[in-house]
Every structure is written in C-alpha cells, then in structure tokens.
GROMACS .gro file of C-alpha atoms in nm:
model
  297
    1MET     CA    1 -14.114  23.058  -8.832
    2GLY     CA    2 -14.361  22.873  -8.556
    3LYS     CA    3 -14.412  22.946  -8.257
    4LYS     CA    4 -14.166  22.781  -7.977
    5ASN     CA    5 -14.339  22.514  -7.717
    6VAL     CA    6 -14.231  22.675  -7.381
    7LEU     CA    7 -14.553  22.587  -7.192
    8GLY     CA    8 -14.416  22.212  -7.105
    9ARG     CA    9 -14.140  22.346  -6.936
   10GLY     CA   10 -14.387  22.481  -6.693
   11LEU     CA   11 -14.419  22.866  -6.535
   12ASN     CA   12 -14.043  22.940  -6.465
   13ALA     CA   13 -14.003  22.987  -6.885
   14LEU     CA   14 -14.285  23.128  -6.975
   15MET     CA   15 -14.226  23.399  -6.720
   16ASP     CA   16 -13.845  23.442  -6.856
   17ASN     CA   17 -13.945  23.385  -7.235
   18SER     CA   18 -14.249  23.421  -7.378
   19GLU     CA   19 -14.111  23.410  -7.767
   20GLY     CA   20 -14.428  23.331  -7.963
   21VAL     CA   21 -14.700  23.347  -7.670
   22VAL     CA   22 -14.969  23.581  -7.637
   23LEU     CA   23 -14.794  23.714  -7.293
   24ARG     CA   24 -14.605  24.027  -7.172
   25LYS     CA   25 -14.283  23.974  -6.977
   26PRO     CA   26 -14.345  24.067  -6.631
   27ALA     CA   27 -14.204  24.416  -6.517
   28ALA     CA   28 -13.940  24.422  -6.293
   29THR     CA   29 -14.177  24.584  -5.978
   30THR     CA   30 -14.502  24.423  -5.894
   31LEU     CA   31 -14.830  24.607  -5.876
   32GLU     CA   32 -15.058  24.636  -5.526
   33ILE     CA   33 -15.419  24.531  -5.623
   34ASP     CA   34 -15.766  24.607  -5.426
   35ILE     CA   35 -15.874  24.238  -5.331
   36ASP     CA   36 -16.173  24.333  -5.418
   37LYS     CA   37 -16.123  24.427  -5.800
   38ILE     CA   38 -15.955  24.013  -5.805
   39ASP     CA   39 -16.176  23.743  -5.963
   40VAL     CA   40 -16.080  23.378  -5.913
   41ASN     CA   41 -15.992  23.196  -6.221
   42PRO     CA   42 -16.310  23.013  -6.329
   43TRP     CA   43 -16.045  22.706  -6.501
   44GLN     CA   44 -15.910  22.672  -6.140
   45PRO     CA   45 -15.880  22.282  -6.144
   46ARG     CA   46 -15.853  22.303  -5.715
   47SER     CA   47 -16.241  22.276  -5.561
   48ARG     CA   48 -16.101  22.261  -5.221
   49PHE     CA   49 -15.880  22.406  -5.015
   50ASP     CA   50 -15.740  22.282  -4.645
   51VAL     CA   51 -15.882  22.521  -4.426
   52ASP     CA   52 -15.589  22.484  -4.153
   53LYS     CA   53 -15.295  22.507  -4.382
   54LEU     CA   54 -15.507  22.824  -4.494
   55THR     CA   55 -15.521  22.983  -4.147
   56ASP     CA   56 -15.135  22.868  -4.116
   57LEU     CA   57 -15.057  23.076  -4.419
   58ALA     CA   58 -15.281  23.367  -4.321
   59ALA     CA   59 -15.083  23.374  -3.972
   60SER     CA   60 -14.750  23.414  -4.186
   61ILE     CA   61 -14.914  23.690  -4.449
   62LYS     CA   62 -14.969  23.874  -4.107
   63GLU     CA   63 -14.652  23.862  -4.005
   64HIS     CA   64 -14.445  23.830  -4.301
   65GLY     CA   65 -14.640  23.963  -4.587
   66ILE     CA   66 -14.696  23.762  -4.883
   67ILE     CA   67 -14.346  23.675  -5.030
   68GLN     CA   68 -14.436  23.556  -5.359
   69PRO     CA   69 -14.695  23.788  -5.624
   70LEU     CA   70 -15.034  23.645  -5.746
   71THR     CA   71 -15.009  23.614  -6.127
   72LEU     CA   72 -15.332  23.810  -6.272
   73ARG     CA   73 -15.488  23.930  -6.599
   74LYS     CA   74 -15.677  24.227  -6.659
   75THR     CA   75 -16.004  24.157  -6.763
   76GLU     CA   76 -16.250  24.395  -7.043
   77THR     CA   77 -16.422  24.520  -6.714
   78GLU     CA   78 -16.117  24.665  -6.534
   79GLN     CA   79 -16.122  24.359  -6.312
   80TYR     CA   80 -15.852  24.081  -6.275
   81GLN     CA   81 -15.869  23.750  -6.280
   82ILE     CA   82 -15.613  23.500  -6.107
   83ILE     CA   83 -15.375  23.294  -6.362
   84SER     CA   84 -15.192  23.156  -6.060
   85GLY     CA   85 -15.191  23.231  -5.668
   86GLU     CA   86 -15.540  23.170  -5.559
   87ARG     CA   87 -15.446  22.997  -5.250
   88ARG     CA   88 -15.247  23.301  -5.158
   89LEU     CA   89 -15.516  23.518  -5.223
   90LYS     CA   90 -15.711  23.318  -5.017
   91ALA     CA   91 -15.524  23.356  -4.710
   92ALA     CA   92 -15.535  23.718  -4.765
   93GLN     CA   93 -15.871  23.780  -4.700
   94ILE     CA   94 -15.842  23.564  -4.408
   95ALA     CA   95 -15.567  23.795  -4.279
   96GLY     CA   96 -15.749  24.115  -4.308
   97LEU     CA   97 -15.523  24.242  -4.622
   98PHE     CA   98 -15.729  24.502  -4.842
   99ARG     CA   99 -15.421  24.503  -5.117
  100VAL     CA  100 -15.203  24.219  -5.294
  101PRO     CA  101 -14.895  24.218  -5.455
  102ALA     CA  102 -14.911  24.104  -5.781
  103TYR     CA  103 -14.753  24.044  -6.135
  104VAL     CA  104 -15.036  24.192  -6.413
  105ARG     CA  105 -15.009  24.019  -6.736
  106GLN     CA  106 -15.194  23.994  -7.024
  107ALA     CA  107 -15.314  23.628  -7.163
  108GLU     CA  108 -15.587  23.443  -7.401
  109ASP     CA  109 -15.800  23.213  -7.257
  110GLU     CA  110 -15.689  22.932  -7.382
  111VAL     CA  111 -15.314  22.990  -7.285
  112MET     CA  112 -15.476  23.097  -6.919
  113LEU     CA  113 -15.670  22.739  -6.928
  114GLU     CA  114 -15.322  22.559  -6.981
  115LEU     CA  115 -15.161  22.837  -6.718
  116ALA     CA  116 -15.378  22.736  -6.464
  117LEU     CA  117 -15.360  22.382  -6.494
  118VAL     CA  118 -15.004  22.319  -6.543
  119GLU     CA  119 -14.932  22.566  -6.272
  120ASN     CA  120 -15.136  22.349  -6.059
  121ILE     CA  121 -15.110  21.996  -6.181
  122GLN     CA  122 -14.705  22.087  -6.089
  123ARG     CA  123 -14.858  22.126  -5.711
  124GLU     CA  124 -14.812  21.838  -5.471
  125ASP     CA  125 -15.075  21.930  -5.293
  126LEU     CA  126 -15.392  21.788  -5.542
  127ASP     CA  127 -15.530  21.537  -5.459
  128PRO     CA  128 -15.519  21.224  -5.723
  129ILE     CA  129 -15.890  21.319  -5.834
  130GLU     CA  130 -15.803  21.695  -5.911
  131ILE     CA  131 -15.534  21.603  -6.129
  132ALA     CA  132 -15.731  21.382  -6.344
  133VAL     CA  133 -15.971  21.628  -6.361
  134SER     CA  134 -15.680  21.876  -6.458
  135TYR     CA  135 -15.543  21.612  -6.697
  136GLN     CA  136 -15.878  21.542  -6.880
  137ARG     CA  137 -15.956  21.887  -6.896
  138LEU     CA  138 -15.650  21.969  -7.085
  139ILE     CA  139 -15.739  21.741  -7.336
  140ASP     CA  140 -16.042  21.860  -7.363
  141GLU     CA  141 -16.046  22.235  -7.347
  142CYS     CA  142 -15.684  22.260  -7.513
  143ASN     CA  143 -15.745  21.999  -7.764
  144LEU     CA  144 -15.444  21.812  -7.709
  145THR     CA  145 -15.384  21.399  -7.700
  146GLN     CA  146 -15.246  21.223  -7.403
  147GLU     CA  147 -14.898  21.231  -7.582
  148LYS     CA  148 -14.886  21.587  -7.646
  149MET     CA  149 -15.034  21.655  -7.305
  150SER     CA  150 -14.745  21.444  -7.194
  151GLU     CA  151 -14.492  21.666  -7.320
  152ARG     CA  152 -14.654  21.946  -7.174
  153ILE     CA  153 -14.649  21.880  -6.805
  154GLY     CA  154 -14.316  21.683  -6.804
  155LYS     CA  155 -14.475  21.337  -6.738
  156LYS     CA  156 -14.459  20.961  -6.907
  157ARG     CA  157 -14.739  20.912  -7.105
  158ALA     CA  158 -14.845  20.592  -6.878
  159THR     CA  159 -14.864  20.780  -6.612
  160VAL     CA  160 -15.101  21.024  -6.755
  161ALA     CA  161 -15.359  20.732  -6.853
  162GLN     CA  162 -15.343  20.605  -6.572
  163PHE     CA  163 -15.448  20.920  -6.377
  164LEU     CA  164 -15.740  20.942  -6.635
  165ARG     CA  165 -15.840  20.559  -6.568
  166LEU     CA  166 -15.939  20.719  -6.223
  167LEU     CA  167 -16.248  20.884  -6.373
  168LYS     CA  168 -16.372  20.561  -6.458
  169LEU     CA  169 -16.375  20.446  -6.112
  170PRO     CA  170 -16.765  20.447  -5.944
  171PRO     CA  171 -16.838  20.823  -5.756
  172GLU     CA  172 -16.807  20.657  -5.425
  173ILE     CA  173 -16.428  20.554  -5.484
  174GLN     CA  174 -16.329  20.883  -5.627
  175LEU     CA  175 -16.479  21.039  -5.318
  176GLY     CA  176 -16.283  20.827  -5.108
  177LEU     CA  177 -16.015  20.904  -5.285
  178ARG     CA  178 -16.047  21.290  -5.247
  179ASP     CA  179 -16.135  21.241  -4.908
  180LYS     CA  180 -15.813  20.990  -4.818
  181LEU     CA  181 -16.031  20.703  -4.698
  182ILE     CA  182 -15.786  20.545  -4.932
  183PHE     CA  183 -15.550  20.589  -5.131
  184MET     CA  184 -15.349  20.580  -5.483
  185GLY     CA  185 -15.221  20.225  -5.476
  186HIS     CA  186 -15.561  20.082  -5.356
  187ALA     CA  187 -15.717  20.272  -5.637
  188LYS     CA  188 -15.483  20.137  -5.876
  189ILE     CA  189 -15.624  19.761  -5.755
  190LEU     CA  190 -15.975  19.855  -5.843
  191MET     CA  191 -15.946  19.954  -6.151
  192SER     CA  192 -15.800  19.608  -6.241
  193ILE     CA  193 -16.154  19.485  -6.140
  194ASP     CA  194 -16.446  19.480  -6.437
  195GLU     CA  195 -16.719  19.474  -6.247
  196THR     CA  196 -16.853  19.758  -6.074
  197ASN     CA  197 -17.074  19.586  -5.800
  198ILE     CA  198 -16.692  19.385  -5.691
  199GLN     CA  199 -16.508  19.689  -5.707
  200LEU     CA  200 -16.766  19.875  -5.453
  201ASP     CA  201 -16.762  19.566  -5.239
  202ILE     CA  202 -16.401  19.550  -5.200
  203TYR     CA  203 -16.388  19.900  -5.141
  204GLU     CA  204 -16.590  19.878  -4.868
  205LYS     CA  205 -16.422  19.627  -4.695
  206ILE     CA  206 -16.102  19.882  -4.697
  207ILE     CA  207 -16.295  20.151  -4.525
  208LYS     CA  208 -16.445  19.909  -4.274
  209ASN     CA  209 -16.155  19.744  -4.258
  210ASP     CA  210 -15.851  19.969  -4.274
  211LEU     CA  211 -15.703  19.735  -4.513
  212SER     CA  212 -15.341  19.797  -4.654
  213VAL     CA  213 -15.312  19.775  -5.025
  214ARG     CA  214 -15.091  19.455  -4.971
  215ASP     CA  215 -15.435  19.329  -4.803
  216VAL     CA  216 -15.621  19.432  -5.098
  217GLU     CA  217 -15.367  19.269  -5.361
  218ALA     CA  218 -15.387  18.947  -5.156
  219ILE     CA  219 -15.796  18.947  -5.180
  220VAL     CA  220 -15.802  19.072  -5.554
  221ARG     CA  221 -15.506  18.727  -5.622
  222LYS     CA  222 -15.774  18.518  -5.445
  223LEU     CA  223 -16.071  18.655  -5.602
  224GLY     CA  224 -15.892  18.628  -5.962
  225LYS     CA  225 -15.812  18.274  -5.861
  226GLN     CA  226 -16.208  18.184  -5.734
  227GLN     CA  227 -16.280  18.348  -6.077
  228LYS     CA  228 -16.085  18.144  -6.278
  229LYS     CA  229 -16.230  17.829  -6.104
  230ILE     CA  230 -16.549  17.978  -6.214
  231GLU     CA  231 -16.484  18.017  -6.583
  232GLU     CA  232 -16.296  17.689  -6.603
  233LYS     CA  233 -16.609  17.497  -6.451
  234LEU     CA  234 -16.842  17.732  -6.678
  235THR     CA  235 -16.619  17.584  -6.983
  236GLU     CA  236 -16.670  17.274  -6.888
  237ILE     CA  237 -17.040  17.280  -6.832
  238ILE     CA  238 -17.066  17.428  -7.159
  239GLU     CA  239 -16.797  17.177  -7.329
  240ASN     CA  240 -17.000  16.881  -7.174
  241ARG     CA  241 -17.286  16.995  -7.283
  242ASP     CA  242 -17.176  17.041  -7.658
  243TYR     CA  243 -17.043  16.694  -7.619
  244GLU     CA  244 -17.310  16.514  -7.488
  245LYS     CA  245 -17.549  16.676  -7.776
  246LEU     CA  246 -17.285  16.538  -8.036
  247LYS     CA  247 -17.211  16.232  -7.869
  248SER     CA  248 -17.663  16.227  -7.954
  249GLN     CA  249 -17.615  16.321  -8.298
  250LEU     CA  250 -17.318  16.029  -8.364
  251SER     CA  251 -17.537  15.775  -8.154
  252GLY     CA  252 -17.874  15.887  -8.421
  253PHE     CA  253 -17.646  15.914  -8.717
  254PHE     CA  254 -17.500  15.514  -8.655
  255GLN     CA  255 -17.789  15.393  -8.498
  256THR     CA  256 -17.582  15.301  -8.177
  257ASN     CA  257 -17.483  15.421  -7.880
  258ILE     CA  258 -17.130  15.575  -7.899
  259ASN     CA  259 -16.902  15.617  -7.664
  260PHE     CA  260 -16.733  15.969  -7.612
  261SER     CA  261 -16.436  16.010  -7.391
  262ARG     CA  262 -16.239  16.311  -7.373
  263THR     CA  263 -15.925  16.452  -7.122
  264ILE     CA  264 -15.899  16.805  -7.007
  265LYS     CA  265 -15.597  16.872  -7.233
  266GLY     CA  266 -15.891  16.806  -7.513
  267LYS     CA  267 -15.739  16.448  -7.590
  268GLY     CA  268 -16.016  16.158  -7.634
  269LYS     CA  269 -16.160  15.907  -7.856
  270ILE     CA  270 -16.530  15.808  -8.053
  271VAL     CA  271 -16.608  15.460  -7.980
  272ILE     CA  272 -16.855  15.274  -8.209
  273PRO     CA  273 -16.965  14.975  -8.066
  274PHE     CA  274 -17.155  14.688  -8.267
  275GLN     CA  275 -17.281  14.379  -8.136
  276SER     CA  276 -17.246  14.114  -8.473
  277ASP     CA  277 -17.132  14.131  -8.798
  278GLU     CA  278 -17.446  14.301  -8.926
  279GLU     CA  279 -17.403  14.593  -8.715
  280LEU     CA  280 -17.071  14.627  -8.818
  281GLU     CA  281 -17.140  14.640  -9.149
  282LYS     CA  282 -17.455  14.871  -9.153
  283ILE     CA  283 -17.161  15.091  -8.947
  284VAL     CA  284 -16.930  15.057  -9.273
  285ALA     CA  285 -17.201  15.119  -9.510
  286ILE     CA  286 -17.285  15.459  -9.342
  287LEU     CA  287 -16.933  15.594  -9.348
  288ASP     CA  288 -16.879  15.469  -9.727
  289LYS     CA  289 -17.199  15.660  -9.788
  290ALA     CA  290 -17.081  15.973  -9.635
  291ASN     CA  291 -16.692  15.918  -9.777
  292THR     CA  292 -16.906  15.939 -10.124
  293GLU     CA  293 -17.115  16.205 -10.095
  294LYS     CA  294 -16.790  16.399  -9.957
  295LEU     CA  295 -16.608  16.316 -10.293
  296LYS     CA  296 -16.913  16.395 -10.495
  297LEU     CA  297 -16.862  16.754 -10.314
   0.00000   0.00000   0.00000
C-alpha cells in the first residue's frame, strides 16, 4: 500500500499520524536538551529574526519558561538538529538558559527539509521573499511541481505562482520588499511591467514619494496609455514607410505617379492616373500582360 500523504495537512498531522512517513510519534513527555548540543537547521528558510521580538520572547521565557517545546532530530555525531523552533532557541539563549525542552524524532533529510519549509511557510511573520524562496526550495530540492507543492502547503496554485514571480524582480526591489520599504501590492504591480529599468524607476519613485498602491496603479495605467500611443505611432510610421515603398513600386510598374490612400482602419484605394488615351492603353496593356502571366502559372 502506498504511503499516505500527511505532509499537506501540516505539522500537527505529522505529529499525530506518521504512518508511512519516516518519523516516530513523539513521546508523552519531553526531554531537556543542552543548548550547546543543538545545531540550527541548514534548511531553515528564515534568514533574519526581529531582534525586538526575540528580546520580548526572551523576557517571556525568563518568566514563564518555554511553553512549546522545540522539535529536534538526533544526528550521527550525537548532536541535535532543529526541525522547528529556532526562534525559541535564540530567545532561550538570550534569556540565559542552558537547557530547553524538546521532542526528539527521527527524520530523513528530505522529509526534514519539507518539515522545516512547510512549518515556516505557515508562519505569519515571514516576508514575501522568504516565502517565495521557501516555495522555490520545495520545488527544487524536493522535486515538486507547482501543483504538488500547492497541495503540500494548502495554497492555490495561482498564489504559489505569484510568490515565485517575485524572485524575477530586480534584487533592489526584492530587498525593498524584505525591508518593508514597499508592500506586496506594490510588487504585484511592478511584476506586470516587462522592462527592468521602468520597474526600478517606479520603485525609486515609490520610496522617494511614499506612494500608495493606488498611486502606483495610476502611474502604470498612464504609462500603459503612453506605451500604447508610442506603439501605435511606431506602427503608423512603419506602415507609412511600407506603403510609400509600395506606392513607389506601383508607380514604377505602371510608369505613372500612383495615388495611394488608406484610413486608420485599413481601408483605402489605389488611383492610377493617366493623361491621355495612349497612357490608358499602356496601363490596360500592362494589366493584360500581368493577367496573362498569372493564367500561365
């Protein structure tokens, strides 16, 4: 029988029912583990921790202790590695603790990676870029498609795709999003622009003028109208150039100055002028010859 997919239901499901997964059900009691025996998780998607929040948590830990035990796995070197709870560990160190309560379980590397990523993705304090990086790592390192990953984390595929697109923004804008200089609403609009230089130009305007999402929407709409006018003008120039070339070719073909007119919608007419019956006969002869050659083909 195939393994049940419990990962998509979150860490609680994994702790309560690990059938088919390389994990042990946690013991009824926790263990006290020396902090100096605990290593951080190398797959931890969160790269930055709010110092003020860590200080507040440390103060709470000093007064009340650690309410939620860490989840660790034992390594071959008799050390322990964090599956979840790095923030609690850092706060415990600030609080001056030497030991922390923890569940100790076994997990293969890939399962551990998924555990760490899914557990962190579900937190509310990750910035959009950290979420996007976590999504990308789940795809790359766990060999998941966007569809499979969306099932794992319980998010719509369109939401996943939108976060992944953030990683295509210029580095300056990604850093601005991480540092909360701009917000997700700004980033969504910037992602709709193809040209990097325009993205950066608008990004700088957002920072300099403290523009709201609505302000940026208005700028992009205006930009879109200007771009459309530019494209229409370029199209008109190219078409006019092509028609002038065609007019010249027809004038040479009929050996007279052809009058060529065309509306914006593409309708028009070709006028072949003649000054005498003799010129008209020449034009008719040219058309007859062209028609005869066409019939031969």
